[in-house]
Amino acid sequence: MTDHGWVGSGRPDGSFGPPELGGPEEPRYGRDLLSREGRAIDASTRRAMHARRAPKNATRSDALIAEELSERLRDDELLDASEILVGVKDGHVLLTGDVPSRWMKHRAEDIADGIRGVVDIENRLHVDDGIAWLGKGGAVRTGPGAPGSGFSSGSPNA
């Protein structure tokens, strides 16, 4: 069944409605603007839609949960998981370490929430934008003569 007579549309793909409603020949939302992010979200959505339901008393070993979670964190195209540590005990997941952005902290928790067998998640990830090493006082360099500034306080020809 086609709708070539839709108010002057004559869509070559045989889909219904006006062109702005989408069809098989039109790009999906965000594909052109957010190609990398769009693919990651599409993959995540596909996994969630095809999740199987296990019997009520079925459990997974902590080692399997930890392995799958580590793989998903590693393979996520948006997340920098290089400083994340994963712990699992009795299905309870503990995420510790540092991530560069706040949204990555939440994304790591969302990924853990999608793992079969996870009972609870404790997210202790800290957001470190790269300046934590400066300490409580922040940067201390104030000029060429300041101690620890990396500059010599003596004359250049001495």
PDB file of C-alpha atoms in Angstrom:
ATOM      1  CA  MET A   1       0.000   0.000   0.000  1.00  0.00           C
ATOM      2  CA  THR A   2       1.450   3.373  -0.918  1.00  0.00           C
ATOM      3  CA  ASP A   3       0.437   6.973  -0.484  1.00  0.00           C
ATOM      4  CA  HIS A   4       1.668   8.617  -3.653  1.00  0.00           C
ATOM      5  CA  GLY A   5      -1.418  10.802  -3.675  1.00  0.00           C
ATOM      6  CA  TRP A   6      -0.708  12.558  -0.350  1.00  0.00           C
ATOM      7  CA  VAL A   7      -1.250  16.246  -1.009  1.00  0.00           C
ATOM      8  CA  GLY A   8       1.117  16.430  -3.931  1.00  0.00           C
ATOM      9  CA  SER A   9       3.937  14.495  -2.243  1.00  0.00           C
ATOM     10  CA  GLY A  10       4.515  11.549  -4.597  1.00  0.00           C
ATOM     11  CA  ARG A  11       7.197  10.102  -2.273  1.00  0.00           C
ATOM     12  CA  PRO A  12       9.470   7.738  -4.168  1.00  0.00           C
ATOM     13  CA  ASP A  13       9.960   5.479  -1.119  1.00  0.00           C
ATOM     14  CA  GLY A  14       6.252   4.627  -0.936  1.00  0.00           C
ATOM     15  CA  SER A  15       5.907   5.786   2.669  1.00  0.00           C
ATOM     16  CA  PHE A  16       2.915   7.630   4.067  1.00  0.00           C
ATOM     17  CA  GLY A  17       2.501  11.258   4.950  1.00  0.00           C
ATOM     18  CA  PRO A  18       4.386  14.432   4.237  1.00  0.00           C
ATOM     19  CA  PRO A  19       8.186  14.231   3.807  1.00  0.00           C
ATOM     20  CA  GLU A  20       8.967  15.836   7.192  1.00  0.00           C
ATOM     21  CA  LEU A  21       7.482  12.814   9.001  1.00  0.00           C
ATOM     22  CA  GLY A  22      10.402  10.634   7.923  1.00  0.00           C
ATOM     23  CA  GLY A  23      10.705   7.526   5.865  1.00  0.00           C
ATOM     24  CA  PRO A  24      13.234   4.871   4.896  1.00  0.00           C
ATOM     25  CA  GLU A  25      15.177   7.238   2.635  1.00  0.00           C
ATOM     26  CA  GLU A  26      15.484  10.050   5.189  1.00  0.00           C
ATOM     27  CA  PRO A  27      18.300  10.210   7.762  1.00  0.00           C
ATOM     28  CA  ARG A  28      17.422   9.385  11.343  1.00  0.00           C
ATOM     29  CA  TYR A  29      17.306  12.188  13.891  1.00  0.00           C
ATOM     30  CA  GLY A  30      20.706  13.421  14.941  1.00  0.00           C
ATOM     31  CA  ARG A  31      22.657  11.071  12.674  1.00  0.00           C
ATOM     32  CA  ASP A  32      24.213  13.946  10.766  1.00  0.00           C
ATOM     33  CA  LEU A  33      24.785  16.188  13.801  1.00  0.00           C
ATOM     34  CA  LEU A  34      25.691  13.631  16.437  1.00  0.00           C
ATOM     35  CA  SER A  35      26.996  10.722  14.434  1.00  0.00           C
ATOM     36  CA  ARG A  36      29.248   9.237  17.099  1.00  0.00           C
ATOM     37  CA  GLU A  37      26.866   9.995  19.955  1.00  0.00           C
ATOM     38  CA  GLY A  38      23.902   8.858  17.858  1.00  0.00           C
ATOM     39  CA  ARG A  39      25.498   5.482  17.184  1.00  0.00           C
ATOM     40  CA  ALA A  40      26.283   4.952  20.856  1.00  0.00           C
ATOM     41  CA  ILE A  41      22.750   5.839  21.906  1.00  0.00           C
ATOM     42  CA  ASP A  42      21.263   3.677  19.129  1.00  0.00           C
ATOM     43  CA  ALA A  43      23.343   0.701  20.278  1.00  0.00           C
ATOM     44  CA  SER A  44      22.378   1.260  23.899  1.00  0.00           C
ATOM     45  CA  THR A  45      18.698   1.496  22.968  1.00  0.00           C
ATOM     46  CA  ARG A  46      18.889  -1.697  20.896  1.00  0.00           C
ATOM     47  CA  ARG A  47      20.419  -3.586  23.817  1.00  0.00           C
ATOM     48  CA  ALA A  48      17.713  -2.342  26.174  1.00  0.00           C
ATOM     49  CA  MET A  49      14.879  -3.237  23.784  1.00  0.00           C
ATOM     50  CA  HIS A  50      16.152  -6.770  23.247  1.00  0.00           C
ATOM     51  CA  ALA A  51      16.813  -7.562  26.906  1.00  0.00           C
ATOM     52  CA  ARG A  52      15.597 -10.976  27.967  1.00  0.00           C
ATOM     53  CA  ARG A  53      13.862 -11.689  31.236  1.00  0.00           C
ATOM     54  CA  ALA A  54      15.261 -14.459  33.424  1.00  0.00           C
ATOM     55  CA  PRO A  55      13.448 -16.496  36.070  1.00  0.00           C
ATOM     56  CA  LYS A  56      12.801 -14.672  39.328  1.00  0.00           C
ATOM     57  CA  ASN A  57      15.425 -16.567  41.330  1.00  0.00           C
ATOM     58  CA  ALA A  58      18.133 -16.508  38.646  1.00  0.00           C
ATOM     59  CA  THR A  59      21.391 -14.835  39.646  1.00  0.00           C
ATOM     60  CA  ARG A  60      24.686 -14.141  37.935  1.00  0.00           C
ATOM     61  CA  SER A  61      28.085 -14.471  39.485  1.00  0.00           C
ATOM     62  CA  ASP A  62      29.829 -11.314  40.598  1.00  0.00           C
ATOM     63  CA  ALA A  63      32.723 -12.129  38.267  1.00  0.00           C
ATOM     64  CA  LEU A  64      30.418 -12.213  35.230  1.00  0.00           C
ATOM     65  CA  ILE A  65      28.749  -8.942  36.234  1.00  0.00           C
ATOM     66  CA  ALA A  66      32.134  -7.263  36.777  1.00  0.00           C
ATOM     67  CA  GLU A  67      33.479  -8.568  33.465  1.00  0.00           C
ATOM     68  CA  GLU A  68      30.454  -7.417  31.453  1.00  0.00           C
ATOM     69  CA  LEU A  69      30.400  -4.022  33.167  1.00  0.00           C
ATOM     70  CA  SER A  70      34.118  -3.504  32.555  1.00  0.00           C
ATOM     71  CA  GLU A  71      33.682  -4.400  28.884  1.00  0.00           C
ATOM     72  CA  ARG A  72      30.745  -2.041  28.436  1.00  0.00           C
ATOM     73  CA  LEU A  73      32.553   0.821  30.169  1.00  0.00           C
ATOM     74  CA  ARG A  74      35.616   0.190  27.987  1.00  0.00           C
ATOM     75  CA  ASP A  75      33.622  -0.068  24.754  1.00  0.00           C
ATOM     76  CA  ASP A  76      31.402   2.982  25.333  1.00  0.00           C
ATOM     77  CA  GLU A  77      32.277   5.572  22.690  1.00  0.00           C
ATOM     78  CA  LEU A  78      31.446   8.562  24.890  1.00  0.00           C
ATOM     79  CA  LEU A  79      32.938   7.591  28.234  1.00  0.00           C
ATOM     80  CA  ASP A  80      36.538   7.893  29.399  1.00  0.00           C
ATOM     81  CA  ALA A  81      36.655   4.953  31.822  1.00  0.00           C
ATOM     82  CA  SER A  82      40.440   4.823  32.148  1.00  0.00           C
ATOM     83  CA  GLU A  83      40.351   5.794  35.851  1.00  0.00           C
ATOM     84  CA  ILE A  84      37.213   3.858  36.900  1.00  0.00           C
ATOM     85  CA  LEU A  85      37.467   0.892  39.255  1.00  0.00           C
ATOM     86  CA  VAL A  86      34.628  -1.652  39.364  1.00  0.00           C
ATOM     87  CA  GLY A  87      33.752  -3.776  42.382  1.00  0.00           C
ATOM     88  CA  VAL A  88      30.882  -6.278  42.637  1.00  0.00           C
ATOM     89  CA  LYS A  89      29.696  -8.194  45.696  1.00  0.00           C
ATOM     90  CA  ASP A  90      26.407 -10.114  45.789  1.00  0.00           C
ATOM     91  CA  GLY A  91      25.187  -8.147  42.762  1.00  0.00           C
ATOM     92  CA  HIS A  92      25.930  -4.783  44.395  1.00  0.00           C
ATOM     93  CA  VAL A  93      28.175  -2.662  42.156  1.00  0.00           C
ATOM     94  CA  LEU A  94      30.657  -0.136  43.526  1.00  0.00           C
ATOM     95  CA  LEU A  95      32.099   2.401  41.089  1.00  0.00           C
ATOM     96  CA  THR A  96      35.145   4.330  42.325  1.00  0.00           C
ATOM     97  CA  GLY A  97      37.787   6.498  40.712  1.00  0.00           C
ATOM     98  CA  ASP A  98      37.795   9.678  38.670  1.00  0.00           C
ATOM     99  CA  VAL A  99      36.062  10.847  35.508  1.00  0.00           C
ATOM    100  CA  PRO A 100      36.673  14.113  33.638  1.00  0.00           C
ATOM    101  CA  SER A 101      33.023  15.272  33.495  1.00  0.00           C
ATOM    102  CA  ARG A 102      29.915  15.071  35.642  1.00  0.00           C
ATOM    103  CA  TRP A 103      27.828  13.580  32.830  1.00  0.00           C
ATOM    104  CA  MET A 104      30.370  10.742  32.549  1.00  0.00           C
ATOM    105  CA  LYS A 105      29.766   9.910  36.211  1.00  0.00           C
ATOM    106  CA  HIS A 106      26.061   9.521  35.488  1.00  0.00           C
ATOM    107  CA  ARG A 107      26.673   7.651  32.226  1.00  0.00           C
ATOM    108  CA  ALA A 108      28.839   5.077  34.015  1.00  0.00           C
ATOM    109  CA  GLU A 109      26.022   4.518  36.518  1.00  0.00           C
ATOM    110  CA  ASP A 110      23.470   4.172  33.693  1.00  0.00           C
ATOM    111  CA  ILE A 111      25.681   1.586  31.980  1.00  0.00           C
ATOM    112  CA  ALA A 112      25.959  -0.378  35.237  1.00  0.00           C
ATOM    113  CA  ASP A 113      22.187  -0.186  35.655  1.00  0.00           C
ATOM    114  CA  GLY A 114      21.752  -1.923  32.285  1.00  0.00           C
ATOM    115  CA  ILE A 115      23.762  -4.997  33.304  1.00  0.00           C
ATOM    116  CA  ARG A 116      21.751  -8.119  34.021  1.00  0.00           C
ATOM    117  CA  GLY A 117      22.184  -9.279  37.621  1.00  0.00           C
ATOM    118  CA  VAL A 118      22.956  -5.874  39.141  1.00  0.00           C
ATOM    119  CA  VAL A 119      20.976  -5.412  42.356  1.00  0.00           C
ATOM    120  CA  ASP A 120      22.210  -1.966  43.431  1.00  0.00           C
ATOM    121  CA  ILE A 121      24.794   0.612  42.382  1.00  0.00           C
ATOM    122  CA  GLU A 122      26.914   2.790  44.643  1.00  0.00           C
ATOM    123  CA  ASN A 123      28.482   5.535  42.561  1.00  0.00           C
ATOM    124  CA  ARG A 124      31.554   6.974  44.309  1.00  0.00           C
ATOM    125  CA  LEU A 125      33.079   8.396  41.155  1.00  0.00           C
ATOM    126  CA  HIS A 126      34.653  11.821  41.550  1.00  0.00           C
ATOM    127  CA  VAL A 127      34.720  14.453  38.859  1.00  0.00           C
ATOM    128  CA  ASP A 128      38.299  15.567  38.257  1.00  0.00           C
ATOM    129  CA  ASP A 129      38.684  18.184  35.547  1.00  0.00           C
ATOM    130  CA  GLY A 130      42.469  17.907  35.687  1.00  0.00           C
ATOM    131  CA  ILE A 131      43.273  20.516  38.337  1.00  0.00           C
ATOM    132  CA  ALA A 132      42.876  18.361  41.465  1.00  0.00           C
ATOM    133  CA  TRP A 133      46.659  17.946  41.642  1.00  0.00           C
ATOM    134  CA  LEU A 134      46.957  21.663  42.484  1.00  0.00           C
ATOM    135  CA  GLY A 135      45.734  20.989  46.019  1.00  0.00           C
ATOM    136  CA  LYS A 136      43.553  23.072  48.320  1.00  0.00           C
ATOM    137  CA  GLY A 137      45.303  26.376  47.659  1.00  0.00           C
ATOM    138  CA  GLY A 138      45.206  26.086  43.901  1.00  0.00           C
ATOM    139  CA  ALA A 139      48.063  27.310  41.746  1.00  0.00           C
ATOM    140  CA  VAL A 140      50.917  29.031  43.605  1.00  0.00           C
ATOM    141  CA  ARG A 141      53.024  30.503  40.816  1.00  0.00           C
ATOM    142  CA  THR A 142      52.898  34.252  40.851  1.00  0.00           C
ATOM    143  CA  GLY A 143      55.926  35.301  38.862  1.00  0.00           C
ATOM    144  CA  PRO A 144      59.537  34.649  37.933  1.00  0.00           C
ATOM    145  CA  GLY A 145      60.822  35.244  41.492  1.00  0.00           C
ATOM    146  CA  ALA A 146      58.269  33.074  43.262  1.00  0.00           C
ATOM    147  CA  PRO A 147      59.573  29.955  45.038  1.00  0.00           C
ATOM    148  CA  GLY A 148      58.756  26.794  43.125  1.00  0.00           C
ATOM    149  CA  SER A 149      57.744  28.722  40.034  1.00  0.00           C
ATOM    150  CA  GLY A 150      60.288  26.982  37.856  1.00  0.00           C
ATOM    151  CA  PHE A 151      62.036  30.247  37.109  1.00  0.00           C
ATOM    152  CA  SER A 152      65.415  31.232  38.475  1.00  0.00           C
ATOM    153  CA  SER A 153      65.504  34.234  40.790  1.00  0.00           C
ATOM    154  CA  GLY A 154      69.143  34.957  39.960  1.00  0.00           C
ATOM    155  CA  SER A 155      70.396  37.063  37.100  1.00  0.00           C
ATOM    156  CA  PRO A 156      70.435  35.337  33.711  1.00  0.00           C
ATOM    157  CA  ASN A 157      74.238  35.710  33.326  1.00  0.00           C
ATOM    158  CA  ALA A 158      75.164  34.568  36.845  1.00  0.00           C
TER     159      ALA A 158
END
